[in-house]
Coordinates of C-alpha atoms in Angstrom, one line a residue:
M1 CA 83.7 19.1 10.8
D2 CA 80.8 21.2 9.3
F3 CA 81.6 22.6 5.9
K4 CA 78.6 25.1 5.6
F5 CA 81.0 27.9 5.7
L6 CA 80.7 28.1 1.9
E7 CA 76.9 28.1 1.7
P8 CA 76.3 31.7 1.5
Y9 CA 78.3 31.8 -1.6
R10 CA 76.4 28.9 -3.3
P11 CA 74.6 31.1 -5.9
Q12 CA 78.2 32.8 -6.9
L13 CA 79.8 29.4 -6.8
L14 CA 77.1 28.2 -9.3
S15 CA 77.8 30.9 -11.6
L16 CA 81.6 30.1 -11.3
L17 CA 80.9 26.5 -12.2
R18 CA 79.0 27.6 -15.2
I19 CA 81.6 30.0 -16.4
M20 CA 84.5 27.6 -16.1
T21 CA 82.6 24.8 -17.7
G22 CA 81.7 27.2 -20.6
L23 CA 85.3 28.4 -21.0
L24 CA 86.7 24.8 -21.0
L25 CA 84.2 23.8 -23.7
F26 CA 84.8 26.8 -25.7
Q27 CA 88.4 26.0 -25.7
Y28 CA 87.8 22.8 -27.6
G29 CA 85.7 24.5 -30.0
V30 CA 88.4 27.2 -30.8
A31 CA 90.9 24.5 -31.2
K32 CA 88.8 22.4 -33.5
I33 CA 87.3 25.3 -35.7
L34 CA 89.9 28.1 -35.3
K35 CA 93.0 25.7 -35.0
F36 CA 94.0 27.7 -32.1
P37 CA 96.3 26.5 -30.4
V38 CA 97.6 24.3 -33.1
L39 CA 97.0 20.6 -32.0
P40 CA 98.2 17.7 -34.0
Y41 CA 95.0 15.8 -33.4
F42 CA 92.8 18.4 -34.5
A43 CA 94.7 18.9 -37.8
N44 CA 92.5 16.8 -40.1
I45 CA 89.4 16.4 -38.3
P46 CA 86.2 14.7 -39.9
P47 CA 82.9 16.4 -40.5
L48 CA 81.2 15.3 -37.2
I49 CA 83.9 16.6 -35.2
T50 CA 83.6 20.0 -37.0
V51 CA 80.1 20.0 -36.2
A52 CA 80.8 19.3 -32.6
G53 CA 83.5 21.8 -32.6
T54 CA 81.1 24.3 -33.8
I55 CA 78.6 23.6 -31.2
E56 CA 81.2 23.7 -28.5
L57 CA 82.3 27.2 -29.9
I58 CA 78.9 28.7 -29.9
L59 CA 77.1 27.0 -26.9
G60 CA 80.4 27.4 -24.9
A61 CA 80.3 31.1 -25.3
L62 CA 76.6 31.2 -24.6
L63 CA 77.4 29.1 -21.3
V64 CA 80.2 31.4 -20.2
I65 CA 78.0 34.6 -20.4
G66 CA 75.0 32.9 -19.1
L67 CA 72.5 33.3 -22.0
F68 CA 69.8 30.5 -22.6
T69 CA 71.7 28.6 -20.0
R70 CA 69.4 25.7 -19.2
L71 CA 68.6 24.9 -22.9
T72 CA 72.5 25.5 -23.7
A73 CA 73.6 23.2 -20.9
F74 CA 71.0 20.4 -22.0
I75 CA 72.2 20.4 -25.5
L76 CA 75.8 20.3 -24.4
S77 CA 75.1 17.6 -21.9
G78 CA 73.5 15.6 -24.7
Q79 CA 76.5 16.2 -27.0
M80 CA 78.9 15.2 -24.4
A81 CA 77.2 11.9 -23.8
F82 CA 77.0 11.3 -27.6
A83 CA 80.8 12.0 -27.6
Y84 CA 81.7 9.7 -24.7
F85 CA 80.0 6.8 -26.4
L86 CA 81.0 7.4 -30.2
G87 CA 84.2 9.0 -29.5
H88 CA 85.7 7.0 -26.8
V89 CA 83.5 3.8 -26.0
F90 CA 83.2 2.4 -29.5
K91 CA 86.3 4.4 -31.0
T92 CA 88.3 1.1 -31.7
G93 CA 85.1 -0.9 -32.6
T94 CA 85.5 -3.0 -29.5
P95 CA 83.7 -1.3 -26.8
V96 CA 86.0 -0.1 -24.0
W97 CA 83.6 1.1 -21.2
H98 CA 85.9 2.6 -18.5
P99 CA 86.8 6.3 -18.9
L100 CA 90.4 5.7 -17.7
N101 CA 90.9 3.3 -20.4
N102 CA 89.1 4.9 -23.3
G103 CA 90.1 8.5 -22.4
G104 CA 86.6 9.7 -21.9
T105 CA 86.8 11.2 -18.4
G106 CA 86.5 14.8 -19.8
A107 CA 83.3 14.0 -21.9
A108 CA 81.6 12.1 -18.9
L109 CA 82.4 15.0 -16.4
F110 CA 81.1 17.5 -18.9
C111 CA 78.0 15.6 -19.5
F112 CA 77.0 15.5 -16.0
V113 CA 78.1 19.1 -15.1
C114 CA 76.0 20.3 -17.9
L115 CA 73.1 18.2 -17.0
Y116 CA 73.4 19.8 -13.4
L117 CA 73.6 23.3 -14.9
A118 CA 70.5 22.5 -17.1
S119 CA 68.7 21.8 -13.7
A120 CA 70.3 24.3 -11.3
G121 CA 70.4 27.4 -13.8
P122 CA 73.0 30.1 -14.4
G123 CA 73.4 31.6 -11.2
P124 CA 73.5 35.3 -10.6
W125 CA 76.2 36.4 -12.7
S126 CA 74.6 35.9 -16.0
V127 CA 72.7 37.5 -18.8
D128 CA 69.6 35.4 -18.1
A129 CA 69.7 36.5 -14.5
S130 CA 70.0 40.3 -15.4
R131 CA 66.9 39.6 -17.9
G132 CA 65.0 38.1 -15.1
K133 CA 64.9 34.7 -17.0
A134 CA 67.0 32.6 -14.7

């Protein structure tokens, strides 16, 4: 079966991928920095997680609106790779590499989606596109 029926919508779907990725990252920043919603595992967060939350809050918002998309997505990709290794693989001291066992599935997925967005750009529904910088 040929699934090319979505091909004409590829640019718009790229924008939707960027917007949803940004919103999902933004929610982590809101939870870590603004404490909303109140989550027990973000109650007393160490300074490194506060820095990560600030990055997720600011760059997640930039990703949603599509401003400086390629640079923003590249930085977020690196942050998610760092989060995967530091926060999941080596969290217990003994390396646990499998994402299902270390809870790092989200970080790994965000890492590669952001890497793709850094390469593909923002799509047509973005501030970058309206500025002619896509």
